[in-house]
mmCIF file of C-alpha atoms in Angstrom:
data_model
loop_
_atom_site.group_PDB
_atom_site.id
_atom_site.type_symbol
_atom_site.label_atom_id
_atom_site.label_comp_id
_atom_site.label_asym_id
_atom_site.label_seq_id
_atom_site.Cartn_x
_atom_site.Cartn_y
_atom_site.Cartn_z
ATOM 1 C CA UNK A 418 0.000 0.000 0.000
ATOM 2 C CA UNK A 419 2.983 2.321 0.447
ATOM 3 C CA UNK A 420 3.278 2.647 -3.345
ATOM 4 C CA UNK A 421 -0.277 4.040 -3.487
ATOM 5 C CA UNK A 422 0.431 6.447 -0.624
ATOM 6 C CA UNK A 423 3.504 7.697 -2.511
ATOM 7 C CA UNK A 424 1.372 8.130 -5.619
ATOM 8 C CA UNK A 425 -1.244 10.217 -3.852
ATOM 9 C CA UNK A 426 1.494 12.422 -2.428
ATOM 10 C CA UNK A 427 2.826 13.078 -5.928
ATOM 11 C CA UNK A 428 1.884 16.575 -7.052
ATOM 12 C CA UNK A 429 -1.380 16.649 -8.974
ATOM 13 C CA UNK A 430 -2.196 12.926 -8.841
ATOM 14 C CA UNK A 431 -4.892 13.034 -6.143
ATOM 15 C CA UNK A 432 -6.482 16.113 -7.725
ATOM 16 C CA UNK A 433 -6.629 14.678 -11.255
ATOM 17 C CA UNK A 434 -8.002 11.324 -10.018
ATOM 18 C CA UNK A 435 -10.728 13.043 -7.998
ATOM 19 C CA UNK A 436 -11.636 15.413 -10.845
ATOM 20 C CA UNK A 437 -11.896 12.708 -13.500
ATOM 21 C CA UNK A 438 -13.936 10.445 -11.200
ATOM 22 C CA UNK A 439 -16.382 13.304 -10.575
ATOM 23 C CA UNK A 440 -16.635 14.012 -14.316
ATOM 24 C CA UNK A 441 -17.275 10.314 -15.087
ATOM 25 C CA UNK A 442 -19.601 9.752 -12.121
ATOM 26 C CA UNK A 443 -22.814 10.566 -14.079
ATOM 27 C CA UNK A 444 -22.297 7.511 -16.270
ATOM 28 C CA UNK A 445 -22.712 5.306 -13.216
ATOM 29 C CA UNK A 446 -26.048 7.045 -12.612
ATOM 30 C CA UNK A 447 -27.535 7.558 -16.059
ATOM 31 C CA UNK A 448 -28.539 4.013 -17.005
ATOM 32 C CA UNK A 449 -30.712 3.610 -13.924
ATOM 33 C CA UNK A 450 -31.876 7.255 -13.893
ATOM 34 C CA UNK A 451 -32.957 7.053 -17.554
ATOM 35 C CA UNK A 452 -34.614 3.687 -16.966
ATOM 36 C CA UNK A 453 -36.693 5.016 -14.051
ATOM 37 C CA UNK A 454 -37.562 8.307 -15.774
ATOM 38 C CA UNK A 455 -38.491 6.918 -19.183
ATOM 39 C CA UNK A 456 -40.487 4.015 -17.741
ATOM 40 C CA UNK A 457 -42.341 6.516 -15.531
ATOM 41 C CA UNK A 458 -42.953 8.880 -18.474
ATOM 42 C CA UNK A 459 -43.894 6.377 -21.189
ATOM 43 C CA UNK A 460 -44.904 3.451 -18.958
ATOM 44 C CA UNK A 461 -42.645 1.200 -21.047
ATOM 45 C CA UNK A 462 -39.361 -0.540 -20.295
ATOM 46 C CA UNK A 463 -39.072 -1.163 -24.038
ATOM 47 C CA UNK A 464 -38.886 2.559 -24.776
ATOM 48 C CA UNK A 465 -36.305 2.943 -21.999
ATOM 49 C CA UNK A 466 -34.239 0.201 -23.611
ATOM 50 C CA UNK A 467 -34.364 1.941 -26.997
ATOM 51 C CA UNK A 468 -33.244 5.284 -25.559
ATOM 52 C CA UNK A 469 -30.433 3.676 -23.576
ATOM 53 C CA UNK A 470 -29.334 1.721 -26.649
ATOM 54 C CA UNK A 471 -29.163 4.966 -28.649
ATOM 55 C CA UNK A 472 -27.044 6.538 -25.887
ATOM 56 C CA UNK A 473 -24.677 3.542 -25.838
ATOM 57 C CA UNK A 474 -24.301 3.473 -29.632
ATOM 58 C CA UNK A 475 -23.397 7.163 -29.607
ATOM 59 C CA UNK A 476 -20.812 6.569 -26.859
ATOM 60 C CA UNK A 477 -19.295 3.619 -28.730
ATOM 61 C CA UNK A 478 -18.895 5.640 -31.937
ATOM 62 C CA UNK A 479 -17.526 8.650 -30.062
ATOM 63 C CA UNK A 480 -14.707 6.786 -28.270
ATOM 64 C CA UNK A 481 -11.906 6.905 -30.863
ATOM 65 C CA UNK A 482 -13.259 9.982 -32.692
ATOM 66 C CA UNK A 483 -13.347 12.502 -29.840
ATOM 67 C CA UNK A 484 -10.138 11.014 -28.397
ATOM 68 C CA UNK A 485 -8.349 11.619 -31.679
ATOM 69 C CA UNK A 486 -9.720 15.162 -31.853
ATOM 70 C CA UNK A 487 -7.827 16.023 -28.665
ATOM 71 C CA UNK A 488 -4.583 15.698 -30.642
ATOM 72 C CA UNK A 489 -5.854 18.205 -33.221
ATOM 73 C CA UNK A 490 -7.736 20.734 -31.112
ATOM 74 C CA UNK A 491 -6.365 20.208 -27.610
ATOM 75 C CA UNK A 492 -7.736 18.437 -24.537
ATOM 76 C CA UNK A 493 -9.570 21.397 -23.012
ATOM 77 C CA UNK A 494 -11.549 22.602 -26.085
ATOM 78 C CA UNK A 495 -12.751 19.092 -26.936
ATOM 79 C CA UNK A 496 -13.861 18.280 -23.394
ATOM 80 C CA UNK A 497 -15.563 21.667 -22.867
ATOM 81 C CA UNK A 498 -17.584 21.481 -26.104
ATOM 82 C CA UNK A 499 -18.577 17.833 -25.673
ATOM 83 C CA UNK A 500 -19.479 18.444 -22.025
ATOM 84 C CA UNK A 501 -21.854 21.276 -22.962
ATOM 85 C CA UNK A 502 -23.539 19.306 -25.766
ATOM 86 C CA UNK A 503 -23.818 16.152 -23.640
ATOM 87 C CA UNK A 504 -25.259 18.064 -20.661
ATOM 88 C CA UNK A 505 -27.848 19.798 -22.853
ATOM 89 C CA UNK A 506 -28.880 16.501 -24.437
ATOM 90 C CA UNK A 507 -29.299 14.720 -21.109
ATOM 91 C CA UNK A 508 -31.201 17.672 -19.601
ATOM 92 C CA UNK A 509 -33.519 17.772 -22.624
ATOM 93 C CA UNK A 510 -34.547 14.157 -22.079
ATOM 94 C CA UNK A 511 -35.276 14.965 -18.420
ATOM 95 C CA UNK A 512 -37.228 18.182 -18.979
ATOM 96 C CA UNK A 513 -39.007 17.721 -22.328
ATOM 97 C CA UNK A 514 -41.449 14.943 -23.205
ATOM 98 C CA UNK A 515 -40.320 14.085 -26.729
ATOM 99 C CA UNK A 516 -41.668 11.542 -29.211
ATOM 100 C CA UNK A 517 -39.750 8.271 -28.888
ATOM 101 C CA UNK A 518 -37.716 8.724 -32.128
ATOM 102 C CA UNK A 519 -36.763 12.258 -31.063
ATOM 103 C CA UNK A 520 -35.752 11.052 -27.577
ATOM 104 C CA UNK A 521 -33.583 8.380 -29.198
ATOM 105 C CA UNK A 522 -31.982 10.976 -31.477
ATOM 106 C CA UNK A 523 -31.215 13.279 -28.548
ATOM 107 C CA UNK A 524 -29.779 10.350 -26.553
ATOM 108 C CA UNK A 525 -27.610 9.375 -29.530
ATOM 109 C CA UNK A 526 -26.222 12.925 -29.789
ATOM 110 C CA UNK A 527 -25.600 13.004 -26.019
ATOM 111 C CA UNK A 528 -23.730 9.709 -26.306
ATOM 112 C CA UNK A 529 -21.759 10.963 -29.297
ATOM 113 C CA UNK A 530 -20.764 14.018 -27.232
ATOM 114 C CA UNK A 531 -19.656 12.041 -24.174
ATOM 115 C CA UNK A 532 -16.566 13.935 -22.931
ATOM 116 C CA UNK A 533 -13.420 11.826 -23.549
ATOM 117 C CA UNK A 534 -12.240 12.234 -19.961
ATOM 118 C CA UNK A 535 -11.114 8.622 -19.582
ATOM 119 C CA UNK A 536 -8.768 8.586 -22.628
ATOM 120 C CA UNK A 537 -7.532 12.060 -21.671
ATOM 121 C CA UNK A 538 -6.604 11.189 -18.118
ATOM 122 C CA UNK A 539 -4.855 7.958 -19.109
ATOM 123 C CA UNK A 540 -2.865 9.929 -21.650
ATOM 124 C CA UNK A 541 -1.919 12.458 -18.966
ATOM 125 C CA UNK A 542 -0.856 9.896 -16.338
ATOM 126 C CA UNK A 543 2.581 9.127 -17.887
ATOM 127 C CA UNK A 544 3.382 12.834 -17.636
ATOM 128 C CA UNK A 545 2.531 12.985 -13.918
ATOM 129 C CA UNK A 546 4.632 10.140 -12.524
ATOM 130 C CA UNK A 547 7.831 8.286 -13.261
ATOM 131 C CA UNK A 548 7.837 4.978 -15.129
ATOM 132 C CA UNK A 549 8.082 2.931 -11.906
ATOM 133 C CA UNK A 550 4.865 4.470 -10.599
ATOM 134 C CA UNK A 551 2.821 4.195 -13.790
ATOM 135 C CA UNK A 552 1.547 0.621 -13.401
ATOM 136 C CA UNK A 553 0.412 1.195 -9.779
ATOM 137 C CA UNK A 554 -1.274 4.428 -10.937
ATOM 138 C CA UNK A 555 -3.223 2.563 -13.629
ATOM 139 C CA UNK A 556 -4.251 0.055 -10.963
ATOM 140 C CA UNK A 557 -5.309 2.778 -8.531
ATOM 141 C CA UNK A 558 -7.366 4.388 -11.305
ATOM 142 C CA UNK A 559 -9.051 1.090 -12.227
ATOM 143 C CA UNK A 560 -9.824 0.428 -8.553
ATOM 144 C CA UNK A 561 -11.100 3.926 -7.822
ATOM 145 C CA UNK A 562 -13.550 3.817 -10.726
ATOM 146 C CA UNK A 563 -15.470 1.106 -8.854
ATOM 147 C CA UNK A 564 -16.753 3.984 -6.695
ATOM 148 C CA UNK A 565 -18.712 5.116 -9.766
ATOM 149 C CA UNK A 566 -20.476 1.773 -10.155
ATOM 150 C CA UNK A 567 -21.115 1.257 -6.418
ATOM 151 C CA UNK A 568 -22.391 4.725 -5.457
ATOM 152 C CA UNK A 569 -23.766 5.933 -8.808
ATOM 153 C CA UNK A 570 -26.822 3.650 -8.983
ATOM 154 C CA UNK A 571 -27.545 4.183 -5.273
ATOM 155 C CA UNK A 572 -27.525 7.987 -5.574
ATOM 156 C CA UNK A 573 -29.621 7.846 -8.768
ATOM 157 C CA UNK A 574 -32.198 5.615 -7.095
ATOM 158 C CA UNK A 575 -32.441 7.748 -3.943
ATOM 159 C CA UNK A 576 -32.816 10.971 -5.944
ATOM 160 C CA UNK A 577 -35.401 9.454 -8.313
ATOM 161 C CA UNK A 578 -37.520 7.808 -5.616
ATOM 162 C CA UNK A 579 -37.254 10.421 -2.876
ATOM 163 C CA UNK A 580 -37.464 13.566 -5.045
ATOM 164 C CA UNK A 581 -38.298 12.821 -8.703
ATOM 165 C CA UNK A 582 -36.912 11.020 -11.726
ATOM 166 C CA UNK A 583 -36.159 14.421 -13.276
ATOM 167 C CA UNK A 584 -34.077 15.313 -10.207
ATOM 168 C CA UNK A 585 -32.102 12.082 -10.592
ATOM 169 C CA UNK A 586 -31.114 12.948 -14.166
ATOM 170 C CA UNK A 587 -30.381 16.603 -13.426
ATOM 171 C CA UNK A 588 -28.158 15.544 -10.532
ATOM 172 C CA UNK A 589 -26.149 13.493 -13.033
ATOM 173 C CA UNK A 590 -25.896 16.593 -15.254
ATOM 174 C CA UNK A 591 -24.610 18.583 -12.270
ATOM 175 C CA UNK A 592 -21.869 16.001 -11.630
ATOM 176 C CA UNK A 593 -20.958 16.096 -15.330
ATOM 177 C CA UNK A 594 -20.613 19.881 -15.451
ATOM 178 C CA UNK A 595 -18.878 20.309 -12.079
ATOM 179 C CA UNK A 596 -16.531 17.369 -12.626
ATOM 180 C CA UNK A 597 -15.780 18.299 -16.236
ATOM 181 C CA UNK A 598 -15.057 21.911 -15.284
ATOM 182 C CA UNK A 599 -12.825 20.790 -12.412
ATOM 183 C CA UNK A 600 -10.959 18.448 -14.741
ATOM 184 C CA UNK A 601 -10.282 20.968 -17.519
ATOM 185 C CA UNK A 602 -9.337 23.630 -14.945
ATOM 186 C CA UNK A 603 -6.697 21.358 -13.410
ATOM 187 C CA UNK A 604 -3.196 22.673 -14.195
ATOM 188 C CA UNK A 605 -2.038 19.148 -15.098
ATOM 189 C CA UNK A 606 -4.405 19.163 -18.093
ATOM 190 C CA UNK A 607 -3.012 22.474 -19.325
ATOM 191 C CA UNK A 608 0.569 21.213 -19.136
ATOM 192 C CA UNK A 609 -0.030 18.263 -21.483
ATOM 193 C CA UNK A 610 -0.384 18.663 -25.239
ATOM 194 C CA UNK A 611 -1.162 15.534 -27.230
ATOM 195 C CA UNK A 612 0.765 15.610 -30.523
ATOM 196 C CA UNK A 613 -1.334 15.331 -33.671
ATOM 197 C CA UNK A 614 -1.347 11.746 -34.924
ATOM 198 C CA UNK A 615 -0.017 11.257 -38.452
ATOM 199 C CA UNK A 616 -1.755 7.897 -38.832
ATOM 200 C CA UNK A 617 -5.207 7.242 -40.255
ATOM 201 C CA UNK A 618 -8.068 6.568 -37.880
ATOM 202 C CA UNK A 619 -8.025 2.931 -36.757
ATOM 203 C CA UNK A 620 -4.428 2.157 -37.750
ATOM 204 C CA UNK A 621 -3.531 1.984 -34.052
ATOM 205 C CA UNK A 622 -5.588 -1.242 -33.856
ATOM 206 C CA UNK A 623 -2.844 -2.925 -35.888
ATOM 207 C CA UNK A 624 -0.740 -2.801 -32.740
ATOM 208 C CA UNK A 625 -1.191 -6.311 -31.274
ATOM 209 C CA UNK A 626 -1.312 -5.076 -27.678
ATOM 210 C CA UNK A 627 -4.034 -2.515 -28.473
ATOM 211 C CA UNK A 628 -6.128 -5.114 -30.308
ATOM 212 C CA UNK A 629 -5.581 -7.600 -27.459
ATOM 213 C CA UNK A 630 -6.690 -5.043 -24.842
ATOM 214 C CA UNK A 631 -9.731 -4.082 -26.931
ATOM 215 C CA UNK A 632 -10.866 -7.704 -27.403
ATOM 216 C CA UNK A 633 -10.259 -8.758 -23.804
ATOM 217 C CA UNK A 634 -11.887 -5.555 -22.520
ATOM 218 C CA UNK A 635 -14.938 -6.376 -24.642
ATOM 219 C CA UNK A 636 -15.080 -9.890 -23.140
ATOM 220 C CA UNK A 637 -14.477 -8.746 -19.560
ATOM 221 C CA UNK A 638 -17.223 -6.124 -19.583
ATOM 222 C CA UNK A 639 -19.597 -8.455 -21.464
ATOM 223 C CA UNK A 640 -19.118 -11.010 -18.682
ATOM 224 C CA UNK A 641 -19.719 -8.334 -16.026
ATOM 225 C CA UNK A 642 -22.905 -7.157 -17.782
ATOM 226 C CA UNK A 643 -24.199 -10.738 -17.938
ATOM 227 C CA UNK A 644 -23.427 -11.188 -14.238
ATOM 228 C CA UNK A 645 -25.329 -8.005 -13.349
ATOM 229 C CA UNK A 646 -28.349 -9.160 -15.370
ATOM 230 C CA UNK A 647 -28.202 -12.568 -13.690
ATOM 231 C CA UNK A 648 -28.058 -11.053 -10.210
ATOM 232 C CA UNK A 649 -31.040 -8.780 -10.887
ATOM 233 C CA UNK A 650 -33.020 -11.668 -12.397
ATOM 234 C CA UNK A 651 -32.199 -13.888 -9.404
ATOM 235 C CA UNK A 652 -33.132 -11.484 -6.625
ATOM 236 C CA UNK A 653 -35.489 -9.044 -8.368
ATOM 237 C CA UNK A 654 -35.062 -5.393 -9.331
ATOM 238 C CA UNK A 655 -36.290 -4.160 -5.975
ATOM 239 C CA UNK A 656 -34.605 -6.805 -3.862
ATOM 240 C CA UNK A 657 -32.006 -5.518 -1.431
ATOM 241 C CA UNK A 658 -30.014 -8.692 -2.054
ATOM 242 C CA UNK A 659 -29.315 -7.682 -5.664
ATOM 243 C CA UNK A 660 -27.853 -4.351 -4.618
ATOM 244 C CA UNK A 661 -25.736 -5.926 -1.880
ATOM 245 C CA UNK A 662 -24.380 -8.668 -4.151
ATOM 246 C CA UNK A 663 -23.451 -6.180 -6.880
ATOM 247 C CA UNK A 664 -21.806 -3.940 -4.267
ATOM 248 C CA UNK A 665 -19.751 -6.920 -3.032
ATOM 249 C CA UNK A 666 -18.796 -7.652 -6.661
ATOM 250 C CA UNK A 667 -17.455 -4.100 -7.054
ATOM 251 C CA UNK A 668 -15.743 -4.180 -3.647
ATOM 252 C CA UNK A 669 -13.933 -7.342 -4.763
ATOM 253 C CA UNK A 670 -12.605 -5.422 -7.766
ATOM 254 C CA UNK A 671 -11.514 -2.545 -5.523
ATOM 255 C CA UNK A 672 -9.703 -4.932 -3.161
ATOM 256 C CA UNK A 673 -8.079 -6.775 -6.059
ATOM 257 C CA UNK A 674 -6.840 -3.615 -7.670
ATOM 258 C CA UNK A 675 -5.280 -2.262 -4.491
ATOM 259 C CA UNK A 676 -3.814 -5.642 -3.481
ATOM 260 C CA UNK A 677 -2.404 -6.942 -6.772
ATOM 261 C CA UNK A 678 -2.389 -4.055 -9.239
ATOM 262 C CA UNK A 679 1.183 -3.028 -8.458
ATOM 263 C CA UNK A 680 2.665 -6.442 -9.295
ATOM 264 C CA UNK A 681 5.046 -6.714 -12.286
ATOM 265 C CA UNK A 682 3.316 -7.398 -15.605
ATOM 266 C CA UNK A 683 4.587 -10.438 -17.481
ATOM 267 C CA UNK A 684 3.182 -12.177 -20.590
ATOM 268 C CA UNK A 685 0.724 -14.235 -18.493
ATOM 269 C CA UNK A 686 -0.547 -11.289 -16.424
ATOM 270 C CA UNK A 687 -3.780 -10.643 -18.325
ATOM 271 C CA UNK A 688 -4.642 -14.335 -18.705
ATOM 272 C CA UNK A 689 -4.141 -15.019 -14.988
ATOM 273 C CA UNK A 690 -6.355 -12.130 -13.939
ATOM 274 C CA UNK A 691 -9.062 -13.166 -16.397
ATOM 275 C CA UNK A 692 -8.707 -16.706 -15.024
ATOM 276 C CA UNK A 693 -9.708 -15.417 -11.580
ATOM 277 C CA UNK A 694 -12.818 -13.787 -13.097
ATOM 278 C CA UNK A 695 -13.719 -17.048 -14.869
ATOM 279 C CA UNK A 696 -13.281 -19.288 -11.805
ATOM 280 C CA UNK A 697 -15.370 -17.039 -9.551
ATOM 281 C CA UNK A 698 -18.133 -16.655 -12.134
ATOM 282 C CA UNK A 699 -18.269 -20.360 -13.010
ATOM 283 C CA UNK A 700 -18.529 -21.377 -9.350
ATOM 284 C CA UNK A 701 -21.199 -18.736 -8.697
ATOM 285 C CA UNK A 702 -23.395 -20.366 -11.373
ATOM 286 C CA UNK A 703 -23.563 -23.617 -9.402
ATOM 287 C CA UNK A 704 -25.912 -22.397 -6.652
ATOM 288 C CA UNK A 705 -28.182 -19.332 -6.716
ATOM 289 C CA UNK A 706 -27.934 -18.626 -3.006
ATOM 290 C CA UNK A 707 -27.265 -15.070 -1.921
ATOM 291 C CA UNK A 708 -24.321 -15.962 0.328
ATOM 292 C CA UNK A 709 -22.759 -18.321 -2.211
ATOM 293 C CA UNK A 710 -23.148 -15.874 -5.105
ATOM 294 C CA UNK A 711 -21.882 -12.979 -2.999
ATOM 295 C CA UNK A 712 -18.737 -14.853 -1.908
ATOM 296 C CA UNK A 713 -17.898 -16.165 -5.378
ATOM 297 C CA UNK A 714 -18.587 -12.872 -7.118
ATOM 298 C CA UNK A 715 -16.266 -11.193 -4.618
ATOM 299 C CA UNK A 716 -13.618 -13.658 -5.860
ATOM 300 C CA UNK A 717 -14.493 -12.917 -9.499
ATOM 301 C CA UNK A 718 -14.313 -9.193 -8.783
ATOM 302 C CA UNK A 719 -10.764 -9.533 -7.434
ATOM 303 C CA UNK A 720 -9.572 -10.079 -11.006
ATOM 304 C CA UNK A 721 -11.399 -7.164 -12.663
ATOM 305 C CA UNK A 722 -9.468 -4.027 -11.666
ATOM 306 C CA UNK A 723 -6.075 -5.788 -11.999
ATOM 307 C CA UNK A 724 -7.083 -6.969 -15.491
ATOM 308 C CA UNK A 725 -8.092 -3.439 -16.484
ATOM 309 C CA UNK A 726 -4.813 -2.082 -15.097
ATOM 310 C CA UNK A 727 -2.870 -4.560 -17.244
ATOM 311 C CA UNK A 728 -4.835 -3.485 -20.341
ATOM 312 C CA UNK A 729 -4.070 0.182 -19.696
ATOM 313 C CA UNK A 730 -0.366 -0.556 -19.131
ATOM 314 C CA UNK A 731 0.177 -2.718 -22.228
ATOM 315 C CA UNK A 732 -1.588 -0.138 -24.408
ATOM 316 C CA UNK A 733 0.491 2.692 -22.952
ATOM 317 C CA UNK A 734 3.764 0.820 -23.536
ATOM 318 C CA UNK A 735 2.953 -0.166 -27.118
ATOM 319 C CA UNK A 736 1.979 3.061 -28.887
ATOM 320 C CA UNK A 737 3.408 6.485 -29.519
ATOM 321 C CA UNK A 738 2.249 9.254 -27.215
ATOM 322 C CA UNK A 739 0.278 10.865 -30.068
ATOM 323 C CA UNK A 740 -1.734 7.646 -30.479
ATOM 324 C CA UNK A 741 -2.486 6.879 -26.818
ATOM 325 C CA UNK A 742 -5.779 8.802 -26.607
ATOM 326 C CA UNK A 743 -7.181 7.119 -29.736
ATOM 327 C CA UNK A 744 -5.972 3.714 -28.502
ATOM 328 C CA UNK A 745 -7.785 4.169 -25.182
ATOM 329 C CA UNK A 746 -10.820 5.366 -27.127
ATOM 330 C CA UNK A 747 -10.925 2.037 -29.011
ATOM 331 C CA UNK A 748 -10.516 0.106 -25.754
ATOM 332 C CA UNK A 749 -13.436 2.068 -24.280
ATOM 333 C CA UNK A 750 -15.556 1.394 -27.356
ATOM 334 C CA UNK A 751 -14.855 -2.329 -27.040
ATOM 335 C CA UNK A 752 -16.018 -2.229 -23.428
ATOM 336 C CA UNK A 753 -19.226 -0.364 -24.303
ATOM 337 C CA UNK A 754 -20.080 -2.875 -27.021
ATOM 338 C CA UNK A 755 -19.280 -5.656 -24.560
ATOM 339 C CA UNK A 756 -21.753 -4.232 -22.043
ATOM 340 C CA UNK A 757 -24.508 -4.175 -24.666
ATOM 341 C CA UNK A 758 -23.749 -7.685 -25.972
ATOM 342 C CA UNK A 759 -23.427 -9.192 -22.494
ATOM 343 C CA UNK A 760 -26.741 -7.720 -21.372
ATOM 344 C CA UNK A 761 -28.497 -8.870 -24.550
ATOM 345 C CA UNK A 762 -27.174 -12.451 -24.391
ATOM 346 C CA UNK A 763 -28.003 -12.721 -20.704
ATOM 347 C CA UNK A 764 -31.499 -11.337 -21.291
ATOM 348 C CA UNK A 765 -32.325 -13.937 -23.922
ATOM 349 C CA UNK A 766 -31.022 -16.749 -21.715
ATOM 350 C CA UNK A 767 -32.919 -15.484 -18.668
ATOM 351 C CA UNK A 768 -36.128 -15.536 -20.706
ATOM 352 C CA UNK A 769 -35.316 -19.010 -22.036
ATOM 353 C CA UNK A 770 -33.807 -20.961 -19.132
ATOM 354 C CA UNK A 771 -33.876 -18.627 -16.121
ATOM 355 C CA UNK A 772 -31.248 -16.663 -14.159
ATOM 356 C CA UNK A 773 -28.768 -19.567 -14.223
ATOM 357 C CA UNK A 774 -28.439 -18.995 -17.964
ATOM 358 C CA UNK A 775 -26.994 -15.523 -17.382
ATOM 359 C CA UNK A 776 -24.296 -16.864 -15.053
ATOM 360 C CA UNK A 777 -23.438 -19.675 -17.480
ATOM 361 C CA UNK A 778 -23.153 -17.112 -20.278
ATOM 362 C CA UNK A 779 -20.937 -14.902 -18.111
ATOM 363 C CA UNK A 780 -18.704 -17.866 -17.271
ATOM 364 C CA UNK A 781 -18.447 -18.831 -20.946
ATOM 365 C CA UNK A 782 -17.525 -15.279 -21.957
ATOM 366 C CA UNK A 783 -14.981 -15.054 -19.117
ATOM 367 C CA UNK A 784 -13.459 -18.365 -20.236
ATOM 368 C CA UNK A 785 -12.924 -16.932 -23.714
ATOM 369 C CA UNK A 786 -11.507 -13.853 -21.993
ATOM 370 C CA UNK A 787 -8.942 -16.130 -20.340
ATOM 371 C CA UNK A 788 -8.119 -18.128 -23.478
ATOM 372 C CA UNK A 789 -7.559 -15.109 -25.759
ATOM 373 C CA UNK A 790 -4.655 -13.583 -23.760
ATOM 374 C CA UNK A 791 -3.332 -17.060 -22.883
ATOM 375 C CA UNK A 792 -3.108 -18.068 -26.539
ATOM 376 C CA UNK A 793 -2.010 -14.578 -27.584
ATOM 377 C CA UNK A 794 0.604 -14.099 -24.880
ATOM 378 C CA UNK A 795 3.379 -13.584 -27.460
ATOM 379 C CA UNK A 796 1.610 -10.306 -28.370
ATOM 380 C CA UNK A 797 1.398 -9.330 -24.686
ATOM 381 C CA UNK A 798 4.294 -6.989 -23.764
ATOM 382 C CA UNK A 799 6.550 -8.183 -20.964
ATOM 383 C CA UNK A 800 6.824 -5.137 -18.729
ATOM 384 C CA UNK A 801 8.928 -6.733 -15.991
ATOM 385 C CA UNK A 802 11.813 -4.340 -15.609
ATOM 386 C CA UNK A 803 10.498 -2.182 -18.471
ATOM 387 C CA UNK A 804 8.838 1.202 -18.557
ATOM 388 C CA UNK A 805 5.070 1.248 -19.090
ATOM 389 C CA UNK A 806 5.104 4.761 -20.556
ATOM 390 C CA UNK A 807 4.266 5.501 -24.205
ATOM 391 C CA UNK A 808 6.831 5.559 -27.006
ATOM 392 C CA UNK A 809 8.074 9.147 -27.547
ATOM 393 C CA UNK A 810 7.058 10.840 -30.791
ATOM 394 C CA UNK A 811 9.995 11.707 -33.015
ATOM 395 C CA UNK A 812 10.222 13.873 -36.104
ATOM 396 C CA UNK A 813 12.980 15.035 -38.445
ATOM 397 C CA UNK A 814 15.149 17.828 -37.118
ATOM 398 C CA UNK A 815 16.544 20.413 -39.530
ATOM 399 C CA UNK A 816 20.294 20.832 -39.107
ATOM 400 C CA UNK A 817 22.093 23.842 -40.547
ATOM 401 C CA UNK A 818 25.708 23.515 -41.612
#
């Protein structure tokens, strides 16, 4: 733990972590807040699903595009403009009763304008700390983001049920604006300029480590989404057990990230962490008892934040600094698509065979998530004794004689 204490004492690290978590916090609230508001407004979960799908599609498309724009226009202008557009779109859905197609269009635009805070901050990290501290910093970041998924749904539910569904959404907008403003006002953001990439959009995916992180991130988040659907189907949407089990799942990830995230990253690192997720999920599927599921999902969660930290580190070490934001944008897009696919697969299986089907699906996806990095370990950078920072950009220098 001393390595994390040293990190937080490093100038700017605690501030930038807190600011980016606040800016990203609304996205732990919005799914549930939109679900409650739209179901209340239209009396239809189907309409809520369509609006949320439009939001997710917009976010998935935006990932690499807005991240790449930061190299052309700068971090602050891109985040400020996208923050304003996203906040207006979300507020419109809360305050104006629109026809369903119009609500979907507004949600799509809001998703497309999701501020690229996550790619930005992971591009900034190598400029804040030395190479020895970078892997623990990625782990601390992956662990800290569990706060979003533990507290976000709780705050959204309390605001929506105790005040109004409109209040729940507007509270998310407030977090977005305050957190985004805090982030762009941070001096660390102003000190970093992302060089303009000379490559075409998508070329960064030819880097084996980036493609590996994108695929495994897709599988990891798909498994997590299937687990969440299975837990809700097992204990009911309003059951306190579902909330407690999902909280334990996230706490397991937090514990795992803080306990193991600082370990050296070898070629088997990602496969081993995904193996922990698979074992916990597979065992949880054997008995749908709250104590059994809670204990085994805690075990599964122990592998999540360390796996994410490995993905961030191998991406950072494999691309030029000018390509890091776009690379993280692709990884984020893979995770968003994974969340949609995992939820959809689990939903069909829940309807067909019951909640057990969702856990079996999650275990199957996690198994593939273990096999992919195990079989592709030769494309996994060995960072033991190596720097995890990005490759410096170089360009011709004119010499006068």
